[in-house]
Coordinates of C-alpha atoms in Angstrom, one line a residue:
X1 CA -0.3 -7.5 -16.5
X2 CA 1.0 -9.7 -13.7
X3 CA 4.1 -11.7 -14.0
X4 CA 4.2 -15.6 -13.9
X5 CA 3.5 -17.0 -9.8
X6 CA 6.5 -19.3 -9.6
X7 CA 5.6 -19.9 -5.7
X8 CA 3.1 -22.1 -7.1
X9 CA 2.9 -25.9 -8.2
X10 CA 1.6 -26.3 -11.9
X11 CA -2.0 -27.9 -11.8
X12 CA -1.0 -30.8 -13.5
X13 CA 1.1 -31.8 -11.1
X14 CA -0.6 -30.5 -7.6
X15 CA -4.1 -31.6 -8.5
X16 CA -3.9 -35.3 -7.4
X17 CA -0.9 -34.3 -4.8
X18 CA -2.0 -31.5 -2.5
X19 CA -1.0 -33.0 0.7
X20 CA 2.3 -32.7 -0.8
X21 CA 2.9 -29.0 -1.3
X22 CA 0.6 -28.1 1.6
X23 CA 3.1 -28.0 5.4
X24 CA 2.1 -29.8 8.6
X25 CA 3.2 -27.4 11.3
X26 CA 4.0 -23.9 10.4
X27 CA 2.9 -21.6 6.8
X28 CA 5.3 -19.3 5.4
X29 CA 4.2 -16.6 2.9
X30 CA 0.9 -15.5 2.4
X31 CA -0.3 -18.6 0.6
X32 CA -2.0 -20.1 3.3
X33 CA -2.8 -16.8 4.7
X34 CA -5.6 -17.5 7.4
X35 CA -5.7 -21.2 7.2
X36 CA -7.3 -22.6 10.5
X37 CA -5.6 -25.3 10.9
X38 CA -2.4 -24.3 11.4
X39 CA -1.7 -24.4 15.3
X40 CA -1.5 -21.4 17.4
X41 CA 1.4 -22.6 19.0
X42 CA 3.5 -22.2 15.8
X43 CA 2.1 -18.8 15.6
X44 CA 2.8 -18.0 19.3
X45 CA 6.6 -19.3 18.4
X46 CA 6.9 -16.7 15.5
X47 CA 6.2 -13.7 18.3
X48 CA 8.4 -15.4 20.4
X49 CA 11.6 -15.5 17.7
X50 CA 10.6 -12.1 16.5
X51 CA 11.1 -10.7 20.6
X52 CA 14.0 -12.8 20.7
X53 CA 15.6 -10.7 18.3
X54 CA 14.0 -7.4 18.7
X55 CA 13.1 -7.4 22.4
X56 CA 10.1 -5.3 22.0
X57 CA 6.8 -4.5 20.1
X58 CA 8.0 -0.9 19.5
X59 CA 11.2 -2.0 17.7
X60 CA 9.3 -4.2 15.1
X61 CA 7.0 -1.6 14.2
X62 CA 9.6 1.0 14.0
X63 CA 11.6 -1.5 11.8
X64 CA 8.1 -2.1 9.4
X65 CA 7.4 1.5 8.7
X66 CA 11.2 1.8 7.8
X67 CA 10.7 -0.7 5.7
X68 CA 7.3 0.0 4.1
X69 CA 8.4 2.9 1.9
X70 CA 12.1 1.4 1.4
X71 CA 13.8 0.8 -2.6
X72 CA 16.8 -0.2 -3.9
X73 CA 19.4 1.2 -5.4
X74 CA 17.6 1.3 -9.1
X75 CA 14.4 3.1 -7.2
X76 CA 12.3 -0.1 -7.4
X77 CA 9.8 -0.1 -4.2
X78 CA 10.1 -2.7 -1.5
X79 CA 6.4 -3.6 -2.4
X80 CA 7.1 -3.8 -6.1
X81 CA 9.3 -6.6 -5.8
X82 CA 7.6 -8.3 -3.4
X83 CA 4.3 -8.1 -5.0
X84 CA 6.1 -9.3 -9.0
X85 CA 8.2 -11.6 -6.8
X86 CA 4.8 -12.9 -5.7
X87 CA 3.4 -12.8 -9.5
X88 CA 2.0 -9.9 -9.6
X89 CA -0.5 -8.0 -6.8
X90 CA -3.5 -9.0 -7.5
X91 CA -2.2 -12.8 -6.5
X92 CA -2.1 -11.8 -3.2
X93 CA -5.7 -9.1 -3.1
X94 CA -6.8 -11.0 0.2
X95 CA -3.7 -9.7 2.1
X96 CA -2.6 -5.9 2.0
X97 CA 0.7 -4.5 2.0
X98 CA 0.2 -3.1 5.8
X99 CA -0.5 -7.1 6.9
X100 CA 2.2 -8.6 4.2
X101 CA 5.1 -7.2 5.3
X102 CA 4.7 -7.5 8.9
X103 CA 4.2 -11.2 8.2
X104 CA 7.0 -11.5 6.1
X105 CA 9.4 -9.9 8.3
X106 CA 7.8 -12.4 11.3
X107 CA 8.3 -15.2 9.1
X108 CA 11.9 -14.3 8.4
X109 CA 12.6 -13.7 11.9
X110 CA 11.1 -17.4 12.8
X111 CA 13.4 -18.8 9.7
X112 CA 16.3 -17.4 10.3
X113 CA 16.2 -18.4 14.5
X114 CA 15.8 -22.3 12.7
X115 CA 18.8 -21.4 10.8
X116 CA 20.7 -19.9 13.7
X117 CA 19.8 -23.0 15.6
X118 CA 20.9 -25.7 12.9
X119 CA 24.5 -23.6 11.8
X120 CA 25.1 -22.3 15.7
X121 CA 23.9 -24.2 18.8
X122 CA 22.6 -27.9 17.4
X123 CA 25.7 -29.3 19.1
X124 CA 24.7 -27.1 22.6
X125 CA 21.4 -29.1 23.0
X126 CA 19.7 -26.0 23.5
X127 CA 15.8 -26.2 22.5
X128 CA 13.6 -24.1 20.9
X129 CA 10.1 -26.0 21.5
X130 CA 9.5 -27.0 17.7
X131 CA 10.3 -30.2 15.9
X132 CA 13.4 -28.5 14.4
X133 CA 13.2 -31.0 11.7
X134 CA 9.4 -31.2 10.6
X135 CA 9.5 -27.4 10.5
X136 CA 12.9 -27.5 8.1
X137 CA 10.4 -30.2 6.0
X138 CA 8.0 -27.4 5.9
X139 CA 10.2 -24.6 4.8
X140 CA 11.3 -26.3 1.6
X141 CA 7.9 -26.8 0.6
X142 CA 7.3 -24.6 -3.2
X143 CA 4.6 -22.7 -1.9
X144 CA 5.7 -22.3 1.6
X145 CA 8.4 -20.1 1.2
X146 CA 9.4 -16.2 0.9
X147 CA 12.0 -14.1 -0.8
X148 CA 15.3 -15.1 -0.5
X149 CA 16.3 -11.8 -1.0
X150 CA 14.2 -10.2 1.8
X151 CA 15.2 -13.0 4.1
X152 CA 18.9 -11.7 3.4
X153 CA 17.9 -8.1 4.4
X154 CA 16.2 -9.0 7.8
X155 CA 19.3 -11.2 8.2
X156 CA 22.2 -8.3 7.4
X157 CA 19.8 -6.3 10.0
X158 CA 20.4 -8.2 12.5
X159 CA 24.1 -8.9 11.8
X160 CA 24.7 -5.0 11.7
X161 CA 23.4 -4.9 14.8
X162 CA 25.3 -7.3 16.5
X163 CA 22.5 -10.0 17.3
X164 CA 24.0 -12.5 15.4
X165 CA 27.4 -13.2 17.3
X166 CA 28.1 -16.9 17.8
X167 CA 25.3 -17.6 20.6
X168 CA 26.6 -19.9 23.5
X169 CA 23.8 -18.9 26.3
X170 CA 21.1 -20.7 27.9
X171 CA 18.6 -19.1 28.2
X172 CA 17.0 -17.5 24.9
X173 CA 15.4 -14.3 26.8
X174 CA 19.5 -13.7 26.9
X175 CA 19.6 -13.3 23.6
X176 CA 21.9 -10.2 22.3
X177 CA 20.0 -7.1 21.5
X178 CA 21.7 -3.7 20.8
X179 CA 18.1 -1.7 19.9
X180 CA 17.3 0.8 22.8
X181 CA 13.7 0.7 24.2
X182 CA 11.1 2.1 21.9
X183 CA 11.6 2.6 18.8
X184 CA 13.8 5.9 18.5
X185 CA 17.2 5.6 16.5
X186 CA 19.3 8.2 15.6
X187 CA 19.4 8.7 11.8
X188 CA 23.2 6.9 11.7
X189 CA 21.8 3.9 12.9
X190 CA 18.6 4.1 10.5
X191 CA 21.7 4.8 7.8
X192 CA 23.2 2.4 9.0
X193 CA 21.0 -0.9 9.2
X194 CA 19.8 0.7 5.5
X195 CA 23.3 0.3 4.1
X196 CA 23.5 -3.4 4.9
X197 CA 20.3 -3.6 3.8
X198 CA 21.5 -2.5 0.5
X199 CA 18.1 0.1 0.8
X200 CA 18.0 3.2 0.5
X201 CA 17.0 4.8 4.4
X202 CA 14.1 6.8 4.2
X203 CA 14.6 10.7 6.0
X204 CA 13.4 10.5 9.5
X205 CA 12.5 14.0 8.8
X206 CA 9.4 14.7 6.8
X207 CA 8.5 17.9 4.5
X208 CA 5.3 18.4 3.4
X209 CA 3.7 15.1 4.3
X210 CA 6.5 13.3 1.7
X211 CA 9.6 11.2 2.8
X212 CA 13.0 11.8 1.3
X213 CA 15.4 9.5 0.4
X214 CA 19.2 10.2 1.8
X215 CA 22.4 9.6 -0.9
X216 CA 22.8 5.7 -1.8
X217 CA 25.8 4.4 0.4
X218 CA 27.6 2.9 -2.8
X219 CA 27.4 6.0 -4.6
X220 CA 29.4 7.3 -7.5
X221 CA 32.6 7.6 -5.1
X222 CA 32.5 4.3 -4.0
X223 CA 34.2 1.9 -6.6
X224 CA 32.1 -0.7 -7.9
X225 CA 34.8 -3.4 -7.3
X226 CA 34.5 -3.2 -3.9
X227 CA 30.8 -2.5 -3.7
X228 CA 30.6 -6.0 -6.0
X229 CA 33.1 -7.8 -3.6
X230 CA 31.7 -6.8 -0.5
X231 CA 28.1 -8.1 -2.2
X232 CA 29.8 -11.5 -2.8
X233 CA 31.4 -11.4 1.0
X234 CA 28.1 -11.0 2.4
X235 CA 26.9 -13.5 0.1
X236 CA 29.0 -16.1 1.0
X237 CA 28.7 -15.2 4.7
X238 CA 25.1 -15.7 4.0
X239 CA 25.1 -18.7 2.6
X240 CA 27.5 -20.8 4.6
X241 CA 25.0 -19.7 7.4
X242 CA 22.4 -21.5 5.7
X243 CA 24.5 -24.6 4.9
X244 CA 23.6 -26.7 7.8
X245 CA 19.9 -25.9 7.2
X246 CA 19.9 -26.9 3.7
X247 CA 22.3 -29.8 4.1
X248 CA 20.5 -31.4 6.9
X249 CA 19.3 -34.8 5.6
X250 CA 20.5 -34.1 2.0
X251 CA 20.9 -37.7 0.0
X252 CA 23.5 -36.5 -2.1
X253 CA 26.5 -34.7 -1.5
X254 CA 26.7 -31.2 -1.0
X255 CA 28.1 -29.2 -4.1
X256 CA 28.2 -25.7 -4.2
X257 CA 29.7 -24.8 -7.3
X258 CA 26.7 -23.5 -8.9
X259 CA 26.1 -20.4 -7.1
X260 CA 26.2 -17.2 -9.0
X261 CA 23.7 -15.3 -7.3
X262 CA 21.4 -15.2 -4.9
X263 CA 18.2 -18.0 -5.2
X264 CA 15.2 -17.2 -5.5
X265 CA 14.2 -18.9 -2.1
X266 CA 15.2 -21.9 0.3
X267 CA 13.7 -24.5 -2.3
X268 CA 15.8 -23.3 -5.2
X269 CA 19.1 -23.0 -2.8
X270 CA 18.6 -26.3 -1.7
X271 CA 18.0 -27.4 -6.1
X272 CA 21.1 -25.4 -6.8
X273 CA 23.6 -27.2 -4.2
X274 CA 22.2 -30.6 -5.3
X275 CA 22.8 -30.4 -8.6
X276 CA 26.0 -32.4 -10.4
X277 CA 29.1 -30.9 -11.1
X278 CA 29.0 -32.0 -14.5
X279 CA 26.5 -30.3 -16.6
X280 CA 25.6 -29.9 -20.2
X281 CA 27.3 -26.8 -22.1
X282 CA 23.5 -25.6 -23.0
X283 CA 22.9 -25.8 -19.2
X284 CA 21.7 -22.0 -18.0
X285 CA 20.6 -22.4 -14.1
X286 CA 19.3 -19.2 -14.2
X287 CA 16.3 -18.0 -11.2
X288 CA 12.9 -18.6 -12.2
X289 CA 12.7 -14.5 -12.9
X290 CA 15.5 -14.6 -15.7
X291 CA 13.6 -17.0 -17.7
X292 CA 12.8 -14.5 -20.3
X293 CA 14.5 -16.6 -22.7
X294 CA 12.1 -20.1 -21.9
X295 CA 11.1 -21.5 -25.1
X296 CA 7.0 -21.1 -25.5
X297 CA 6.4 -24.5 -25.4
X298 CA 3.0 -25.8 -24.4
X299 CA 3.1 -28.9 -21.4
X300 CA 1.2 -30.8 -24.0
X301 CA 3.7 -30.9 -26.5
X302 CA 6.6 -31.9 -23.9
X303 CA 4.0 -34.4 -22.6
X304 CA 3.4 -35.9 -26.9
X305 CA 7.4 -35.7 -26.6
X306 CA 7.8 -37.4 -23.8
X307 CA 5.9 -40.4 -24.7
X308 CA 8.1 -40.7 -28.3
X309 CA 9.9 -43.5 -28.3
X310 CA 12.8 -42.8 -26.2
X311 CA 12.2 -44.9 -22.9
X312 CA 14.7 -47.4 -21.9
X313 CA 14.2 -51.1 -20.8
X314 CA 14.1 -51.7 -17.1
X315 CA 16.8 -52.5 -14.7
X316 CA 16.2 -56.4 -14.9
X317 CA 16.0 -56.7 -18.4
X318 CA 19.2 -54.6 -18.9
X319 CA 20.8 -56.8 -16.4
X320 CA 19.7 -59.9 -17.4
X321 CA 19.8 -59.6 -21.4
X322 CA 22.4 -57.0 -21.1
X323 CA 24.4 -57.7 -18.7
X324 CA 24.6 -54.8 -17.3
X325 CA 25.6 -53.7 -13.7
X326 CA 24.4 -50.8 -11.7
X327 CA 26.7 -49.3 -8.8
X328 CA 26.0 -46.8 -6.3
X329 CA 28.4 -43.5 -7.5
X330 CA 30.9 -42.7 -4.6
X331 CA 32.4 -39.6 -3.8
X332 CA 30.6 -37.4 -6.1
X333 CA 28.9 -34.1 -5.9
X334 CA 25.4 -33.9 -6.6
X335 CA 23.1 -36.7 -8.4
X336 CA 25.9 -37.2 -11.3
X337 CA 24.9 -40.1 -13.3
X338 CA 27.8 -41.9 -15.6
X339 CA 27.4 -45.0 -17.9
X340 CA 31.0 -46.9 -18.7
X341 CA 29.9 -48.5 -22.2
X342 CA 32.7 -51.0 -22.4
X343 CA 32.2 -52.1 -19.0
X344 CA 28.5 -51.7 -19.0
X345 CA 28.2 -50.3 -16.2
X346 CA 25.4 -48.0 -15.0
X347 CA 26.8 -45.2 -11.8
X348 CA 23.8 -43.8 -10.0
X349 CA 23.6 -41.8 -7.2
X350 CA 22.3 -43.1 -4.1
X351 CA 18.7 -42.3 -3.1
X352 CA 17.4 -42.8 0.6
X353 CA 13.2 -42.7 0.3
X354 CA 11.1 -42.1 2.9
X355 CA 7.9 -39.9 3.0
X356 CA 9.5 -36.5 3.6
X357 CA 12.2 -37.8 0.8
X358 CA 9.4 -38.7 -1.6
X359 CA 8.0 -35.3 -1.1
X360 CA 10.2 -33.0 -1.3
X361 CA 11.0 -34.9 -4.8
X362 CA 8.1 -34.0 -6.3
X363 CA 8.7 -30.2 -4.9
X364 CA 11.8 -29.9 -6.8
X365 CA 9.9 -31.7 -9.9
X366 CA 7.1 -29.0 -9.5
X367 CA 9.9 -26.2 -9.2
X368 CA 11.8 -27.5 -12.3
X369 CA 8.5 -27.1 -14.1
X370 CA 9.4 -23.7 -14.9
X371 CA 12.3 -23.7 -16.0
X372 CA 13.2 -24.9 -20.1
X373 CA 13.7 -28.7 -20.3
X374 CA 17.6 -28.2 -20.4
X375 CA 17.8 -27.1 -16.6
X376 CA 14.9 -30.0 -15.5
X377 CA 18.2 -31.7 -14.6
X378 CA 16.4 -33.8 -11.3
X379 CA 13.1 -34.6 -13.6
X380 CA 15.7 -35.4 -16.2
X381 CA 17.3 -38.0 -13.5
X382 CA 13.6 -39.5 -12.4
X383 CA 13.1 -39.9 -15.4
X384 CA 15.9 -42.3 -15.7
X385 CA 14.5 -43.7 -12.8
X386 CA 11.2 -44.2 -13.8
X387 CA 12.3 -46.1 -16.5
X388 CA 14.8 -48.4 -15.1
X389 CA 12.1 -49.1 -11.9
X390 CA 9.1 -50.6 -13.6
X391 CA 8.1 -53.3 -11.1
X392 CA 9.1 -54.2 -7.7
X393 CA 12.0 -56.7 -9.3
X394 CA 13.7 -53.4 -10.4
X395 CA 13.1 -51.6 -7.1
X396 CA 14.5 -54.7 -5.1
X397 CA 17.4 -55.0 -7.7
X398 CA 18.4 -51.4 -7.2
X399 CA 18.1 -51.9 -3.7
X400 CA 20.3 -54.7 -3.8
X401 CA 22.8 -52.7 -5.7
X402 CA 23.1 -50.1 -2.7
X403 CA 21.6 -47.2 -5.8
X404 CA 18.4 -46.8 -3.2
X405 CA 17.9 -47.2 0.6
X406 CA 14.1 -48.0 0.7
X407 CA 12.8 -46.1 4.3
X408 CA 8.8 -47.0 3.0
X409 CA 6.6 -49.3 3.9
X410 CA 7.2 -51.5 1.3
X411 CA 9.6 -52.2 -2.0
X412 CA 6.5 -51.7 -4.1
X413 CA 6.1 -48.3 -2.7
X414 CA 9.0 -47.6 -4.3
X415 CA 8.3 -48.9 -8.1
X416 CA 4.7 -46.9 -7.5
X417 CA 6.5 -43.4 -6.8
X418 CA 8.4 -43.7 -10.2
X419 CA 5.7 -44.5 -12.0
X420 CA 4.0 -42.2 -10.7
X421 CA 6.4 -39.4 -11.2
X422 CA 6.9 -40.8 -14.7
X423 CA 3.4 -39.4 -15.4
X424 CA 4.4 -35.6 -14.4
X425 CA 8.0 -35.6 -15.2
X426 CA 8.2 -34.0 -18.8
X427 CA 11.4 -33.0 -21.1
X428 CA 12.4 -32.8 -24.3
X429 CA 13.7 -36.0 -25.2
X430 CA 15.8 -34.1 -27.9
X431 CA 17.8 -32.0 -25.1
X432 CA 17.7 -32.8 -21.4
X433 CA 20.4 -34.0 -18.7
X434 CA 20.3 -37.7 -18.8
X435 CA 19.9 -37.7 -23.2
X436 CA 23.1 -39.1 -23.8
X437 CA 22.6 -41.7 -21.1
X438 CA 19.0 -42.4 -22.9
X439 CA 20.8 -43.0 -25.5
X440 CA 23.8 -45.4 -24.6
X441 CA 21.3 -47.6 -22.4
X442 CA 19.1 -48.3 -25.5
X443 CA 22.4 -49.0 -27.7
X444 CA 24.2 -51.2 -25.1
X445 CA 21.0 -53.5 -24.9
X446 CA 20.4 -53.8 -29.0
X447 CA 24.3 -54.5 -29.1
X448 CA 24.6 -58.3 -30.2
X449 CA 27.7 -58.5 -28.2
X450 CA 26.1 -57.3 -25.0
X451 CA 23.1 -59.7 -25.1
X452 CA 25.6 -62.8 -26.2
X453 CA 27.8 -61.5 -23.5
X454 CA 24.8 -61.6 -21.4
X455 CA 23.5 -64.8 -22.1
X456 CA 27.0 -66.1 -21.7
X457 CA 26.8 -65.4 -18.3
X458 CA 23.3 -65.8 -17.0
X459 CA 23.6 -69.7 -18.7
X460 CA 27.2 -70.6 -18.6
X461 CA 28.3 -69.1 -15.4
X462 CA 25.4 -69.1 -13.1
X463 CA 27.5 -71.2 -10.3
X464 CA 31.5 -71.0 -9.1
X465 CA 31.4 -74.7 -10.8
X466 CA 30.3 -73.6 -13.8
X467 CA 33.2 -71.7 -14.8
X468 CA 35.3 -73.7 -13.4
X469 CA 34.5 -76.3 -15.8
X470 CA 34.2 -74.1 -18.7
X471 CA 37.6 -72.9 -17.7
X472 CA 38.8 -76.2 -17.6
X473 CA 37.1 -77.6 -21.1
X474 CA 38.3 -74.1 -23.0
X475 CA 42.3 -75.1 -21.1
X476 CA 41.6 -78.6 -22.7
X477 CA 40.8 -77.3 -26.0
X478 CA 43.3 -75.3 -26.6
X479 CA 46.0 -77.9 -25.1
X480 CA 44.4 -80.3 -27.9
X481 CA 44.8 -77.4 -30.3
X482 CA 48.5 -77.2 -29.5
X483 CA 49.0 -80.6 -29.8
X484 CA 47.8 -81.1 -32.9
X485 CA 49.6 -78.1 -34.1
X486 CA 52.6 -79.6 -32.6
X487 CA 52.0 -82.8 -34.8
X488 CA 51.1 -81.5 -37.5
X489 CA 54.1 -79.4 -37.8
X490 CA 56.3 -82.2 -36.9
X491 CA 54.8 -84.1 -39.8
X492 CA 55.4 -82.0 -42.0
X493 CA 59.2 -81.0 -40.9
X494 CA 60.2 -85.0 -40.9
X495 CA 59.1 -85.3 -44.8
X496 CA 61.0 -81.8 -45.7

């Protein structure tokens, strides 16, 4: 039976939105396996990246037939997890092992020279003959992307053998390589690259037509403490590589608190580091492949949820009738939302939309898809959105506020994407993110206090003059107050 394809948008949402999950320049992954219009120049530029890094033909194919019969330390094949990371095999029937992983490891090789480019030599000028930005937009797509993990192995390979020193050259056919020519290595250097492959090397000798796998290198006299810290060392390593990569263009602030273990891909990285530092208690953040626990709900039923009643008026009306305020939040990690009740007002992340904004949005709503509605956390936030932004009057309101930096053609564009993501955003009104902000929104504007509060301002203190003279007559009043209080107490003294 194959497992779930998480690399893929749900129908609902990718039926009227292709153009959004499909990239421009360059396809990663063996979802658009063969697709003609993808230019040859792109293709051309993965060769070129892979030689950069391996020199010659005779390397990569010595490093592909290493590879091909690899496993991990629990005996699970290379292909196995590939294929179930994938969904299952027959997902992927019109490509073959022998043409997957040579793609895959060309596609790393390409990725990983972008990332090498962003975290190393942006500052140096130095170009590599692609848009680096448009290809980044690309890589985030959901169904453009590859393993994480195996983009980590490909990336330790090259760090064990030295071609990934800080790179100040030139010239890119200067590029550090430490592989001889051909594709002979001694068995300590197959060991070698293995180990920081965390794979087991396959026996360059062969007995009876069978390879043999050598002794794990964190074996039983190796402690796990420092197998487990040098595992987090070379996470961290790996990560603050990708940091500039990920960060690039990011509207929020970068948080990286929620990192446990290694993503499931670029996408997810880039979900996990925007998230709020603030979560729910019932918040789990687990990858896609550890959702053994997600409830068997049906997208209807979240969809009959969703339309319970448990919307919120829009941004005017809470303003206007409400008197509430909306600020953009400062200085925070994340898209953290926070409503001050007293005050009544309404913190909000700032959002900069343009087209590649807009859809990498609705990436990260198709990624959250799979995960239980507690952890929709950004469809949990649009949602909020969606329902404050009804009209172009919210969107221009908002605008005005500083909460969004419109980059579209127009402000309506802007009320049109939330309404449109309100049709495909879905959550369980009883336990997502933004509930208690639901919540206190629709309380503040039934409060009595809040709309006479309201009402109080919008008609009595619409100009500087107006309060001025309502300053003055309330002064008045209560110096006539006083003054009769004075005489009447005078009164009342004299006859005693």
């Amino acid at each position: 039976m194959s497992a779930r394809d998480f690399t893929r948008a749900p129908f609902h949402i990718r039926y009227p939105r292709e153009f959004d999950f499909e990239p421009k320049i360059v396809s990663i992954g063996p979802h658009f396996y063969n697709r003609t219009e993808f230019s040859e120049a792109m293709e051309k530029k993965k060769g070129e990246f892979t030689d950069y890094f391996l020199k010659t033909p005779a390397a990569f194919e010595g490093l592909v037939q290493r590879l091909k019969d690899s496993s991990d330390a629990d005996n699970v094949k290379l292909q196995d997890k590939i294929y179930n990371w994938y969904g299952g095999k027959d997902k992927l029937a019109p490509v073959g092992w022998d043409k997957l992983l040579p793609m895959l490891l060309r596609d790393s090789f390409f990725i990983i020279r972008i990332i090498i480019y962003l975290s190393r030599e942006a500052n140096n000028m130095l170009s590599l003959g692609v848009n680096v930005k448009m290809v980044r937009f690309d890589l985030l797509l959901l169904e453009n992307q590859i393993p994480l993990f195996f983009l980590k192995i490909v990336y330790d390979y090259l760090k064990n053998h030295k071609a990934l020193l800080p790179i100040t050259l030139t010239e890119q056919d200067s590029a550090p390589n430490s592989h001889e020519t051909g594709n002979t290595q001694t068995a300590s250097q197959t060991h070698s690259w293995c180990r920081c492959l965390c794979f087991k090397p396959t026996s360059l000798q062969q007995s009876t037509g069978e390879q043999t796998l050598l002794p794990h290198p964190d074996s039983e006299q190796n402690s796990s403490v420092h197998a487990t810290s040098v595992q987090t060392e070379n996470l961290d390593e790996f990560l603050k590589e990708l940091r500039p990569f990920i960060c690039l263009d990011m509207p929020w602030e970068f948080n990286e608190e929620h990192i446990s273990q290694l993503p499931d891909h670029l996408l997810d990285l880039y979900w996990k580091w925007c998230l709020p530092s603030k979560l729910p208690s019932n918040t789990y953040l687990r990858n896609h492949r550890d959702h053994t626990f997600v409830r068997d709900i049906s997208w209807v039923n979240i969809h009959l949820r969703s339309n319970a009643d448990k919307r919120i008026p829009n941004a005017c009306e809470l303003s206007k009738k409400a008197g509430m305020t909306f600020v953009k939040r400062k200085h925070e990690k994340g898209f953290g939302v926070e409503f001050h009740k007293r005050k009544g007002i309404l913190q909000l992340p700032h959002l900069k939309l343009d087209s590649s904004q807009t859809t990498l949005l609705v990436n990260l709503i198709a990624f959250e898809e799979f995960k239980p509605s507690e952890d929709r956390i950004l469809t949990s936030f649009i949602l909020l959105l969606d329902g404050l932004i009804n009209t172009k009057k919210d969107a221009e309101l908002l605008h005005s506020c500083g909460v969004i930096t419109n980059k579209l053609s127009s402000i309506e564009m802007v009320s049109e994407f939330f309404n449109d993501m309100g049709n495909i955003c879905k959550v369980d009104y009883n336990n997502h993110y933004c509930k208690d902000q639901f919540e206190d929104l629709n309380n503040y504007y039934q409060s009595k206090w809040s709309r006479h509060r309201a009402i109080l301002q919008h008609e009595h203190f619409k100009s500087p003059w107006a309060a001025i003279s309502m300053a003055a007559g309330t002064s008045l009043l209560i110096m006539a107050g006083l003054q009769t209080a004075y005489n009447i107490y005078g009164f009342y003294h004299h006859h005693q």
